[in-house]
Coordinates of C-alpha atoms and ligand atoms in Angstrom, one line a residue:
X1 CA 12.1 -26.3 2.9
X2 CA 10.7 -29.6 3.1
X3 CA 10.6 -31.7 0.0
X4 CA 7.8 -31.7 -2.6
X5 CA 6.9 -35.5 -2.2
X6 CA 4.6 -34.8 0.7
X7 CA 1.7 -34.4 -0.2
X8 CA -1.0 -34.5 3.4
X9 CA -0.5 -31.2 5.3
X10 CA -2.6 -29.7 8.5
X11 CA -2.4 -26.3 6.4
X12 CA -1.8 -26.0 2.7
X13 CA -1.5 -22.0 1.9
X14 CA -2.9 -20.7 -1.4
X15 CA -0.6 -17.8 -2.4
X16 CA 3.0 -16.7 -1.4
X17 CA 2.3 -13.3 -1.2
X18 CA 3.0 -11.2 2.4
X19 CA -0.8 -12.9 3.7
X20 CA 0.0 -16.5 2.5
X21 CA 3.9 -16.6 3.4
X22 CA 3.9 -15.2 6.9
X23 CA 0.6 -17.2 7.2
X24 CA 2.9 -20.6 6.6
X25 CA 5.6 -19.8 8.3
X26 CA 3.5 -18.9 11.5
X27 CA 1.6 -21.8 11.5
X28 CA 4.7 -24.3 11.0
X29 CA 6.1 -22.0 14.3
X30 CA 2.9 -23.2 16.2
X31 CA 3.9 -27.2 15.1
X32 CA 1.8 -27.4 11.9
X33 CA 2.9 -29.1 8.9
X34 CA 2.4 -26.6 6.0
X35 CA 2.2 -26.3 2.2
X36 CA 2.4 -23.0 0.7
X37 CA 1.5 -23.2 -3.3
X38 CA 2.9 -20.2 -5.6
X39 CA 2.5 -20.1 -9.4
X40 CA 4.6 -16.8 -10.4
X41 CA 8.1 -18.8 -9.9
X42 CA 9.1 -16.7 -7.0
X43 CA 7.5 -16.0 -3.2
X44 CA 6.5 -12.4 -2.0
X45 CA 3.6 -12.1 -3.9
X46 CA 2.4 -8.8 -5.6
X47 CA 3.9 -6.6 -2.6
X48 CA 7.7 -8.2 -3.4
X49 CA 7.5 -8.8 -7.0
X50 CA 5.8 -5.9 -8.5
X51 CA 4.1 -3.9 -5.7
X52 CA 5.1 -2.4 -2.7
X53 CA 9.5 -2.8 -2.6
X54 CA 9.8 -2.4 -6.2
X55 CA 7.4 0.6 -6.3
X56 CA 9.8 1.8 -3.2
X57 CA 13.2 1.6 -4.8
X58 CA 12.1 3.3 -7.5
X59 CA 10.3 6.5 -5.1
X60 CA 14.6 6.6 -2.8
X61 CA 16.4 6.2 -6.3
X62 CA 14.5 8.8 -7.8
X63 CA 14.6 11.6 -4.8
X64 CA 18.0 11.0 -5.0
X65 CA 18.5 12.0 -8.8
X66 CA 15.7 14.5 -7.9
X67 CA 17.5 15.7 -4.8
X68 CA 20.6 15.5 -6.0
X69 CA 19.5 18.1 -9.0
X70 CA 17.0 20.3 -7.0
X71 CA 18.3 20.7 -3.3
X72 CA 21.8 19.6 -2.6
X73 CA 22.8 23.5 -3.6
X74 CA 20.0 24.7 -0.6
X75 CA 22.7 23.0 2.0
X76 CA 25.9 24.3 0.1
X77 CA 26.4 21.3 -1.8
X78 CA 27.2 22.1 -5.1
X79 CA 27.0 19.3 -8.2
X80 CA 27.0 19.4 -11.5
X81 CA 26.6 16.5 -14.2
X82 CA 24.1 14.5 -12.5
X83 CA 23.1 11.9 -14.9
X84 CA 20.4 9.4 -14.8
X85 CA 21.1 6.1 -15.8
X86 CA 17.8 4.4 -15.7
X87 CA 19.5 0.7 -16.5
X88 CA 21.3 1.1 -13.4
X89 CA 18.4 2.1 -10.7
X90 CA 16.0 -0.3 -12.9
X91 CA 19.0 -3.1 -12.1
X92 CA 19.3 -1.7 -8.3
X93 CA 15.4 -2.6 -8.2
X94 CA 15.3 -6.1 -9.3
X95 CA 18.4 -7.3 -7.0
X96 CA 16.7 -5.5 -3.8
X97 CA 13.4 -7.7 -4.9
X98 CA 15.3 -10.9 -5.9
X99 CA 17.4 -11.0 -2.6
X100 CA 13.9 -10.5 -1.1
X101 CA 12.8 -13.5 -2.9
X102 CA 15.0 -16.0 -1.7
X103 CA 14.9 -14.3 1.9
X104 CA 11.6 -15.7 2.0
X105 CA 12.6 -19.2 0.5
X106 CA 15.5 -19.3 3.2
X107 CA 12.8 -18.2 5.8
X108 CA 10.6 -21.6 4.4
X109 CA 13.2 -23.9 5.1
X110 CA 13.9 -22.6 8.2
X111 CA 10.9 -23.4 9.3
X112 CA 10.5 -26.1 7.5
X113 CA 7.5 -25.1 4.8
X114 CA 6.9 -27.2 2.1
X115 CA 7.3 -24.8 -1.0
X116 CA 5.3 -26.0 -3.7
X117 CA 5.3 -24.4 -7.1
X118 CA 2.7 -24.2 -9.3
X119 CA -1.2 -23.2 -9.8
X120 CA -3.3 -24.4 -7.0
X121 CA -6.9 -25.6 -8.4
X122 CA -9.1 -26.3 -5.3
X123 CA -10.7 -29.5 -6.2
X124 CA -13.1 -29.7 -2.6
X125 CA -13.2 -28.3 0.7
X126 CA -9.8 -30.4 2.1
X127 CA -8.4 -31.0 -1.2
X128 CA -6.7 -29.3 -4.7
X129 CA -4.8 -30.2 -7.2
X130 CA -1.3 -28.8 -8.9
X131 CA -0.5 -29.8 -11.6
X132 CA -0.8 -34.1 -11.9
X133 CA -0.2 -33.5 -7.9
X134 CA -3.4 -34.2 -5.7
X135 CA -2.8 -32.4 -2.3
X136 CA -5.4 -32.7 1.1
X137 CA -5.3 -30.2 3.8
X138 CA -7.0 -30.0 6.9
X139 CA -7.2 -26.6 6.3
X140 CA -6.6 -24.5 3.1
X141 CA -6.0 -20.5 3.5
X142 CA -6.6 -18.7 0.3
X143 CA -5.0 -16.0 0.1
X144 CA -4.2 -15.2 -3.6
X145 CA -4.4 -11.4 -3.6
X146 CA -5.5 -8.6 -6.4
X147 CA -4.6 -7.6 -9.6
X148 CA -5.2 -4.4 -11.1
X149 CA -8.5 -3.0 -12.4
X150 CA -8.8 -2.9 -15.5
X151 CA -10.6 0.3 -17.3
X152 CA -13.5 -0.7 -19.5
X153 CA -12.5 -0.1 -23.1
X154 CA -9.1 0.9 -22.5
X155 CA -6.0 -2.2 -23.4
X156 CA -2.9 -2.6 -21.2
X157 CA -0.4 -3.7 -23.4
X158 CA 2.2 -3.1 -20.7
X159 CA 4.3 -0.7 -23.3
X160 CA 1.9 2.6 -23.9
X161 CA -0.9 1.9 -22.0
X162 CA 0.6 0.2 -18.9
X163 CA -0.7 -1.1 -15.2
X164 CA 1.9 -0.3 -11.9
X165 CA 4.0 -3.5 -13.2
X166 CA 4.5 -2.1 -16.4
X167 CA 5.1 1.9 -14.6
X168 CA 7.8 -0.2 -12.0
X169 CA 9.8 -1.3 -15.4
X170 CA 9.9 1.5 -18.1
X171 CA 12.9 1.2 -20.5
X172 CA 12.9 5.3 -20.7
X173 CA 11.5 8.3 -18.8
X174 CA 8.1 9.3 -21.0
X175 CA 7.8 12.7 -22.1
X176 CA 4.3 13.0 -21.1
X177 CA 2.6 10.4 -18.7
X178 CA -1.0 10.1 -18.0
X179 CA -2.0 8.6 -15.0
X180 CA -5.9 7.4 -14.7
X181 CA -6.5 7.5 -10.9
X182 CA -5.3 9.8 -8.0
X183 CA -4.8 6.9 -5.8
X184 CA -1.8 5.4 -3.6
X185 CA -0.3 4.1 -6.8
X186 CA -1.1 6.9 -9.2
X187 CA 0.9 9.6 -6.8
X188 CA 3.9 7.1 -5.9
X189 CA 4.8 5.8 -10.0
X190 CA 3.4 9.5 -10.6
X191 CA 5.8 11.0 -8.5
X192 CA 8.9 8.5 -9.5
X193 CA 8.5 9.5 -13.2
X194 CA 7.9 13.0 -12.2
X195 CA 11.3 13.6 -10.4
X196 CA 13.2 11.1 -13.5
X197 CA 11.6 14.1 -15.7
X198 CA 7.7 13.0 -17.2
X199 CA 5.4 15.7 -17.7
X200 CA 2.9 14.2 -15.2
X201 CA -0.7 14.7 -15.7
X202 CA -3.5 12.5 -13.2
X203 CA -7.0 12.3 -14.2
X204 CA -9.2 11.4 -11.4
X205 CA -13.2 10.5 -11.0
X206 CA -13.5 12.0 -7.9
X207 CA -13.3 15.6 -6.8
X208 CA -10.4 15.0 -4.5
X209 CA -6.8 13.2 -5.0
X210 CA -6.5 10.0 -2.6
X211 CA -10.3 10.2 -1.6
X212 CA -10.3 7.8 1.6
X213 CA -7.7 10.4 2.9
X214 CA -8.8 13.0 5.5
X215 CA -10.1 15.7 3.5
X216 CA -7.1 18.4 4.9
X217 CA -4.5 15.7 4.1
X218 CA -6.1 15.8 0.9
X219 CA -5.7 19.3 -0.1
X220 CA -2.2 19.8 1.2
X221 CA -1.1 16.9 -0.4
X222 CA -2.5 18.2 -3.6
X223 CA -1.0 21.6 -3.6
X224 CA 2.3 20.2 -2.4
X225 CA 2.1 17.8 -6.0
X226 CA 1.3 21.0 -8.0
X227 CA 4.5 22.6 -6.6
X228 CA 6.3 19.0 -7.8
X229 CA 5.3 20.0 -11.2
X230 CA 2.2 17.1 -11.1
X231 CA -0.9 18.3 -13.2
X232 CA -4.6 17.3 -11.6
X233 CA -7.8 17.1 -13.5
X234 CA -10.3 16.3 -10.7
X235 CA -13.7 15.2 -11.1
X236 CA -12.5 14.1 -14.6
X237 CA -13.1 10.8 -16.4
X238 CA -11.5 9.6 -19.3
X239 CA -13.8 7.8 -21.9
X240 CA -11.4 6.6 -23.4
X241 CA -7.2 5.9 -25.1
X242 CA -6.4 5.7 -28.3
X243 CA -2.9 4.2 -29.1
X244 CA -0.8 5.5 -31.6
X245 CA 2.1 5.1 -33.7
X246 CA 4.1 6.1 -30.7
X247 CA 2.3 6.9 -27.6
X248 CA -1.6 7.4 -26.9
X249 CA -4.3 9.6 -26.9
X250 CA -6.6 10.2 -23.5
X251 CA -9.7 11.6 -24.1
X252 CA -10.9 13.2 -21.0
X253 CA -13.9 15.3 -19.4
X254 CA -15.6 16.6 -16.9
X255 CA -18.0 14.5 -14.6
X256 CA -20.1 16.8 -14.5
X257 CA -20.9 18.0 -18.2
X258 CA -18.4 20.1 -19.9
X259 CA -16.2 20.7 -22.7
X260 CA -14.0 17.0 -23.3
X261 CA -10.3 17.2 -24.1
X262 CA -7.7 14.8 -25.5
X263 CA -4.3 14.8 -23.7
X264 CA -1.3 13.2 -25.7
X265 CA 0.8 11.2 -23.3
X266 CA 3.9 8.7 -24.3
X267 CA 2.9 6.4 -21.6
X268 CA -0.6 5.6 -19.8
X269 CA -0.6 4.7 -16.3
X270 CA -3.8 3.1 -14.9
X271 CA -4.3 3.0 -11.8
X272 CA -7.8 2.9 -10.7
X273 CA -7.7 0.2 -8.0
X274 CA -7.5 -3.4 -7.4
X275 CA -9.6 -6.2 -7.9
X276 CA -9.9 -9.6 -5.9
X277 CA -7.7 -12.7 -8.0
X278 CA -9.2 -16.5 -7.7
X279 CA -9.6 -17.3 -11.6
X280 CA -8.9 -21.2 -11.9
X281 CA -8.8 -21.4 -8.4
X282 CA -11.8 -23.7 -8.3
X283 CA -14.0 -21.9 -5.3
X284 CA -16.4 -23.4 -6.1
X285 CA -15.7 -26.9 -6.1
X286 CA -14.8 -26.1 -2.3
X287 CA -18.1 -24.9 -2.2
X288 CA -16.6 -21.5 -1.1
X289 CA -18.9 -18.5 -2.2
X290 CA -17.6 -15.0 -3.5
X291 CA -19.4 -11.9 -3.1
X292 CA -20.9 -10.0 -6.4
X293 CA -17.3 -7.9 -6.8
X294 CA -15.1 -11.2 -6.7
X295 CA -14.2 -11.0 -3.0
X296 CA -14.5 -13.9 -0.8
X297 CA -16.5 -12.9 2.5
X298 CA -14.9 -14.0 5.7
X299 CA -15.7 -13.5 9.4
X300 CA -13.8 -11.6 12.0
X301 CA -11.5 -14.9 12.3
X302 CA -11.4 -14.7 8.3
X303 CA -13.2 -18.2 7.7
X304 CA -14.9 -18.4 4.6
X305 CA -18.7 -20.4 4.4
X306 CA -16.9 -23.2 4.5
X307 CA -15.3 -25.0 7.9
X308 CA -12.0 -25.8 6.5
X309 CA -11.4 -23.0 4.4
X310 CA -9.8 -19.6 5.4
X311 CA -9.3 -16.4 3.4
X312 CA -6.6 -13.9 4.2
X313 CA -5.5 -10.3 2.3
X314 CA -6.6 -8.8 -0.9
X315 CA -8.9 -11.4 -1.7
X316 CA -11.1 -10.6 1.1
X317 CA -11.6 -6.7 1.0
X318 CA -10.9 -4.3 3.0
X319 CA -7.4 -2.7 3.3
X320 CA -5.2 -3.9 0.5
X321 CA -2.1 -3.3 2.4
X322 CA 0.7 -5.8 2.4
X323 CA 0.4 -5.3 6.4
X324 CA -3.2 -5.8 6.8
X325 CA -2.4 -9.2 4.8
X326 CA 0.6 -10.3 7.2
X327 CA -1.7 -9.4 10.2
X328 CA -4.6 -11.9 9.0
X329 CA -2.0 -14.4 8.1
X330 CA -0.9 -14.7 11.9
X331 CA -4.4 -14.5 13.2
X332 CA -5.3 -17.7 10.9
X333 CA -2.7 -19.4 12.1
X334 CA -3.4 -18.8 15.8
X335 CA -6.6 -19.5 15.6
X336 CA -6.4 -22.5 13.5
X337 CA -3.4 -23.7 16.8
X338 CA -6.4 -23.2 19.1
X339 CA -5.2 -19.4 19.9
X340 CA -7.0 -16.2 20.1
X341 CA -5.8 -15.1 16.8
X342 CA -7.6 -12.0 15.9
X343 CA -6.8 -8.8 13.3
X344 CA -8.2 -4.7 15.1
X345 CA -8.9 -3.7 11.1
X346 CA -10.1 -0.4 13.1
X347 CA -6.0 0.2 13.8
X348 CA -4.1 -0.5 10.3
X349 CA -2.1 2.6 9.2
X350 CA -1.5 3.0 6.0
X351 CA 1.2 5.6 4.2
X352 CA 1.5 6.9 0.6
X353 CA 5.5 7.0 0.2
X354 CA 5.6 9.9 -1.9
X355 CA 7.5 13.1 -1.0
X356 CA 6.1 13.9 1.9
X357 CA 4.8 10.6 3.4
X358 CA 1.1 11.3 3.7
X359 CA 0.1 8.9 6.7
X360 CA -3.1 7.9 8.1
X361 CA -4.7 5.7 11.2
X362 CA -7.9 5.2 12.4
X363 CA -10.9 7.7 11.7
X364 CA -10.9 11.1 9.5
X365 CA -12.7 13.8 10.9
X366 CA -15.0 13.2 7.6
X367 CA -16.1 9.8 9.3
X368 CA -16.3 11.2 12.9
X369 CA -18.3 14.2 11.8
X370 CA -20.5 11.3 10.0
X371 CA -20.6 9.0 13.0
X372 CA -21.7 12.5 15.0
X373 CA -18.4 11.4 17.5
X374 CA -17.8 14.7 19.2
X375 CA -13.9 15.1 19.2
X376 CA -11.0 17.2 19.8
X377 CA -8.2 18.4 17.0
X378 CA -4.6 19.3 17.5
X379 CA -2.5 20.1 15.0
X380 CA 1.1 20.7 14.5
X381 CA 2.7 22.2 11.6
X382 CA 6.4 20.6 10.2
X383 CA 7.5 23.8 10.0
X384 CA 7.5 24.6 13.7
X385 CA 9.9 21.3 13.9
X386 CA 13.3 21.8 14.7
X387 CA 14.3 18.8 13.1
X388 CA 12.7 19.6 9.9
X389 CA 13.9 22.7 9.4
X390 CA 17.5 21.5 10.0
X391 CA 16.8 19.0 7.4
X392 CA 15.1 21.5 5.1
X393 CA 11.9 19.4 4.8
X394 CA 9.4 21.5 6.8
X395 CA 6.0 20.9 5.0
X396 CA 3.0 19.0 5.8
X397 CA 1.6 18.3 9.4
X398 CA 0.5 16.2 12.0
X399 CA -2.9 16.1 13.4
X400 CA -4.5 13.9 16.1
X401 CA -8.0 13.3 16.6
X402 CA -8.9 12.6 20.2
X403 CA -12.8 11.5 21.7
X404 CA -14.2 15.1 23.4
X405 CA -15.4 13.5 26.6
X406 CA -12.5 10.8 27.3
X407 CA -9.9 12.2 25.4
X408 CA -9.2 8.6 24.2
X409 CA -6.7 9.1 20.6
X410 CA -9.2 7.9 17.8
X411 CA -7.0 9.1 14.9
X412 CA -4.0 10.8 13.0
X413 CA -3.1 12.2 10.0
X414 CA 0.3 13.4 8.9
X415 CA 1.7 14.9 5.7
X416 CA 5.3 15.1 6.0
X417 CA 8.9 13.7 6.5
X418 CA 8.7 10.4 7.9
X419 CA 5.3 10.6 8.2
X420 CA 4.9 7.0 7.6
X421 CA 7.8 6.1 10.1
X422 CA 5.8 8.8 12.7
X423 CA 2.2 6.9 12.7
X424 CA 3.3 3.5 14.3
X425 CA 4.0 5.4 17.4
X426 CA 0.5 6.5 17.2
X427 CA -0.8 3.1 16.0
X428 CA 0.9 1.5 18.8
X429 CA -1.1 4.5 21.3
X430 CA -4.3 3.6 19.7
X431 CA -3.5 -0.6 20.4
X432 CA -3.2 0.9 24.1
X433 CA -6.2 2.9 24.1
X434 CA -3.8 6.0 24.9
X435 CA -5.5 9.2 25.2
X436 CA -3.7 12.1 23.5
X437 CA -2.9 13.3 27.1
X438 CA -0.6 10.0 27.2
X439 CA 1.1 10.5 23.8
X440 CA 1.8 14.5 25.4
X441 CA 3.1 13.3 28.6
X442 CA 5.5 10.7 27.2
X443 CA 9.3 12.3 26.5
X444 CA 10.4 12.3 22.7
X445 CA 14.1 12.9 22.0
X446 CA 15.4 16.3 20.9
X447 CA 15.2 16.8 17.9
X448 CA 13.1 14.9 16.3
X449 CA 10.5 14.9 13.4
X450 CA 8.4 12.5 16.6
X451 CA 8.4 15.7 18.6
X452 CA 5.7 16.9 16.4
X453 CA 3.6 14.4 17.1
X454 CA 4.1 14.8 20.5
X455 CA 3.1 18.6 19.9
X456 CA 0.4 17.5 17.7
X457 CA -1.1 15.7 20.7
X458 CA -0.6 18.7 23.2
X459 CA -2.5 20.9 20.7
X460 CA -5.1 18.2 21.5
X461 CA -5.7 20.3 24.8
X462 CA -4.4 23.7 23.4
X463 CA -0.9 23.6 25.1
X464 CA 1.2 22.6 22.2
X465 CA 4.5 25.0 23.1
X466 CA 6.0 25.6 19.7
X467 CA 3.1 27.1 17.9
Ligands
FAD501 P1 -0.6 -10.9 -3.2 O1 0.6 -10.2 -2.7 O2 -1.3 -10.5 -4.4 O3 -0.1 -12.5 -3.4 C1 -1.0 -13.4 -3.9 C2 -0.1 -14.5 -4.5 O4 -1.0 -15.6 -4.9 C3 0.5 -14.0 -5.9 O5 1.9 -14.2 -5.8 C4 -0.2 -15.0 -6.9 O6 0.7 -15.4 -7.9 C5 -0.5 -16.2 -6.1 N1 -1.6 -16.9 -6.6 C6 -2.8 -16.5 -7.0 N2 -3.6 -17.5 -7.4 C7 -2.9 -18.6 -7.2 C8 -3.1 -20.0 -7.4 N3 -4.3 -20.5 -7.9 N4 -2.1 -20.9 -7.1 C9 -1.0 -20.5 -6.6 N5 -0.7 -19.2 -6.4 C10 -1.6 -18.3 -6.7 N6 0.8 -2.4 0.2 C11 1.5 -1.9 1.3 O7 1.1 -2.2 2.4 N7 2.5 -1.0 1.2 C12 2.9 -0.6 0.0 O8 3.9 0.2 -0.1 C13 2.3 -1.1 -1.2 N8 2.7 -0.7 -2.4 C14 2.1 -1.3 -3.5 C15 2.6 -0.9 -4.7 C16 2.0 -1.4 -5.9 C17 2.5 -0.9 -7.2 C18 1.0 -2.4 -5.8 C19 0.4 -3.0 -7.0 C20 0.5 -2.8 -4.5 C21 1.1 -2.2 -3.4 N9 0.7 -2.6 -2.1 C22 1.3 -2.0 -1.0 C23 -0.4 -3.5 -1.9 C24 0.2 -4.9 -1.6 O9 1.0 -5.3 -2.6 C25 -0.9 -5.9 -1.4 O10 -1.9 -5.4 -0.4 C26 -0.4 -7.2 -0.9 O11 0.5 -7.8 -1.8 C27 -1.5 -8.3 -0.7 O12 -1.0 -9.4 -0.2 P2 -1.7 -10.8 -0.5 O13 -0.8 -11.9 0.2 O14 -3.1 -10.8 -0.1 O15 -1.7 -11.0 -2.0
NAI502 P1 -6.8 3.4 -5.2 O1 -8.0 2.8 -4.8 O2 -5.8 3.9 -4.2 O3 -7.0 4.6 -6.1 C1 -7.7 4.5 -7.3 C2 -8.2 5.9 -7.7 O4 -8.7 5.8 -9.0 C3 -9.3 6.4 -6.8 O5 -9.0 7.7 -6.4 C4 -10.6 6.4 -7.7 O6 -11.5 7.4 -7.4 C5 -9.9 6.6 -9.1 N1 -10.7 6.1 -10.2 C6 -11.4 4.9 -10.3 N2 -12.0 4.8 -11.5 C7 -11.6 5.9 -12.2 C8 -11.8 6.3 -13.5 N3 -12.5 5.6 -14.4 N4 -11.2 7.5 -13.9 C9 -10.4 8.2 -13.1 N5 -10.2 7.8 -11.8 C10 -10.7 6.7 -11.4 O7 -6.1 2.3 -6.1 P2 -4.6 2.2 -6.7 O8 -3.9 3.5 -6.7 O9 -4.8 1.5 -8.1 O10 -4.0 1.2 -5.7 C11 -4.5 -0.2 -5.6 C12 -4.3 -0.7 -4.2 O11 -2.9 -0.9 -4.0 C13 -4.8 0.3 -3.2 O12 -5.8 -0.4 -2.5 C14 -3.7 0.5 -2.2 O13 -4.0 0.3 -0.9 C15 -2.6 -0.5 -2.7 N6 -1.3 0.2 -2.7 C16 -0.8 0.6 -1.5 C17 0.4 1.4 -1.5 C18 0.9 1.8 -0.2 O14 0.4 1.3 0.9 N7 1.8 2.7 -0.1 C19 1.1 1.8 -2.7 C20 0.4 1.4 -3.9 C21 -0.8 0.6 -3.9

């Protein structure tokens, strides 16, 4: 890390999350000298500090109590006295994400990244401020992320009523949980505090649990949750929570018309999505313009309205996945070295880390039907999977959506074990322009879970063996 006395930079990154990090560090690999501000007191961002490796410690240490209780004694193991001791994975959690932390500080000196910390306050389009400190920049990268939507009427105090930071750091397991929002985060911190022992019950708007899912993913997903002992009411809003003494009360009913009804929960999860974060960032004095929802529009090389300003990750829309950020960040820099940096948003998995993964990439067949693409299913069930069923984990499925006329892969869809390990090999097929023919012919290892994607693919053309 270089030291903070410098104070003229080619790049001065806005935000240490996964965009504005790998964003520095790229472009002080391509011979830039680089700034990257952070105000929480530690790099990583939302995904490090209370997102995405918090939120997945929690999911392995709780399928381990879980396991440990529920299925050891399938496979002959027998146990008895398994105790939860919520200090101690609560403990595990903050070392994984504070040896993460200074990973990313070693990684800046490295590579020689100024660290500054503080609150960045964009005084013009080459300049901003932190603190008494006047930094200029030939370029600035914004890239200061999301924070959680907040529900109209409804107070996160972070105790009762709590957002996913206060569901990643609970001090007990809640008798009952509410969880507003059948979204990527209402299913995960749903399904941690599920297996630890909540009565789980998720209230969502929409008549379908993780609606930008394909609809089939959807379902099975669903069912599998009600077997997990998670309660849905679909199509439901909740007009409102009322704290208590101890614990709240969610009023709740139908979208539709219908009877309302008051659920008691200890603790309040919601979860209802993500909002774009530049308050006292000082846009404006950069001249840089926001869209009505808070986002900052950018074009396909994410550059703002402004020449010398670039926008990367939550801020700008789209996916807000910690990979989709990492992806823009190295395109910035690229293109800001003179390269051809460039992001295919049309090819960004993304994977629900519950139990099963659910895992997605490219189109649904909702959205092909919609775009009238004519196209070609196949479809391979978990249970058909050797592997699987030696491992005892044989529901969910994979299905790959392939172009009619040129066979060309144009999506999959997978509910299962390692379902979120299992889509990179299609992502990568997709970056190729494989054709499901391609992913049939190639040899997967016997056996493995990746077989039935291979299978998956030879449904494609109806000559899937195992099924
Ligand atoms: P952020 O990570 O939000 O980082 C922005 C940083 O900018 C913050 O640290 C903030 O303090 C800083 N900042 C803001 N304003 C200023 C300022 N004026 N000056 C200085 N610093 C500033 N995504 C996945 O892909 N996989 C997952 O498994 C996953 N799990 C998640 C679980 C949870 C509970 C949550 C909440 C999110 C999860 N996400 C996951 C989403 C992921 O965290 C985000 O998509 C990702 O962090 C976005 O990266 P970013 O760099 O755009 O912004
Ligand atoms: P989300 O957008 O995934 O889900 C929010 C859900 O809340 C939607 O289903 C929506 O219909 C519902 N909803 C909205 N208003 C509602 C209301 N008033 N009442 C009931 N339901 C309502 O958002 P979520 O789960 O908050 O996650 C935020 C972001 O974080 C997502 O964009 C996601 O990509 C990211 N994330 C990614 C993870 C991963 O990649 N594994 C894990 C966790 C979060």
């Amino acid at each position: 890390m270089a030291t903070n006395t410098e104070t003229a930079f080619d790049v001065v990154v806005v935000g240490g999350g996964p965009g504005g990090y790998v964003c520095a560090i790229r472009a002080a690999q391509l011979g830039m000298k680089v700034a990257c501000v952070e105000k929480r007191g530690a790099l990583g961002g939302t995904c490090l500090n209370v997102g995405c490796i918090p939120s997945k410690v929690l999911l392995q240490s709780s399928h381990h109590y879980h396991a440990a209780k529920e299925e050891f004694a399938a496979h002959g193991v027998k146990v008895s006295g398994v105790e939860l001791d919520l200090a101690a994975m609560m403990g595990r959690k903050d070392k994984v994400v504070a040896e993460f932390t200074k990973g990313i500080e070693f990684l800046f000196k490295k590579n020689k990244v100024t660290y500054v910390k503080g609150a960045a306050v964009l005084t013009g389009p080459n300049a901003l401020k932190v603190g008494d400190v006047e930094y200029t920049a030939k370029h600035i990268v914004v890239a200061t992320g999301s924070v959680s939507a907040p529900l109209p009427g409804v107070e996160v105090d972070e105790k009762t009523v709590v957002s996913s930071t206060g569901a990643l750091a609970l001090d007990k397991v809640p008798g009952e949980m509410v969880v507003i929002g059948a979204g990527v985060i209402g299913l995960e911190l749903g399904s941690v505090w599920a297996r630890l022992g909540a009565k789980v019950t998720v209230v969502e708007f929409l008549d379908k649990v993780l609606p930008p899912f394909d609809d089939e993913v959807s379902k099975t997903a669903q069912r599998i949750f009600e077997k997990q002992g998670i309660a849905f009411k679909l199509a439901h809003k909740v007009t409102g929570v009322k704290p208590g003494k101890s614990g709240a009360t969610v009023s709740v009913e139908p979208v539709k018309g219908g009877d309302a009804v008051e659920i008691k929960a200890d603790v309040v999860l919601v979860a209802i999505g993500r909002r774009p974060y530049t308050e006292g960032l000082g846009l404006e004095a950069a001249g840089v313009v926001v869209d009505p929802k808070g986002f900052v529009p950018v074009d396909a090389h994410n550059r703002t309205n402004v020449p010398s300003v670039y926008a990367i990750g939550d801020v700008v829309g789209g996916l807000m996945l910690a990979h989709k950020a990492e992806e823009e960040g190295v395109a910035v820099a690229e293109t800001l070295a003179g390269q051809a940096g460039h992001v295919n948003h049309a090819v960004i998995p993304s994977v629900v880390y519950t139990n099963p993964e659910i895992a997605s990439v490219g189109k649904t067949e909702q959205q092909l039907k919609a775009e009238g693409v004519a196209y070609n299913a196949g479809k391979f069930p978990f249970l058909a999977n050797s592997r699987a069923k030696a491992s005892g984990e044989t529901l969910g499925f994979v299905k790959i959506l392939a172009d009619k006329r040129t066979d060309k892969v144009l999506g999959a869809h997978l509910v299962g074990p390692g379902a979120g390990e299992l889509v990179a090999e299609v992502a990568l097929a997709m970056e190729f322009g494989a054709s499901a023919e391609d992913i049939a012919r190639t040899c997967h290892a016997h056996p493995a879970l990746a077989e039935a994607v291979k299978e998956a693919a030879m449904d494609v053309s109806k000559r899937a063996i195992h099924i």
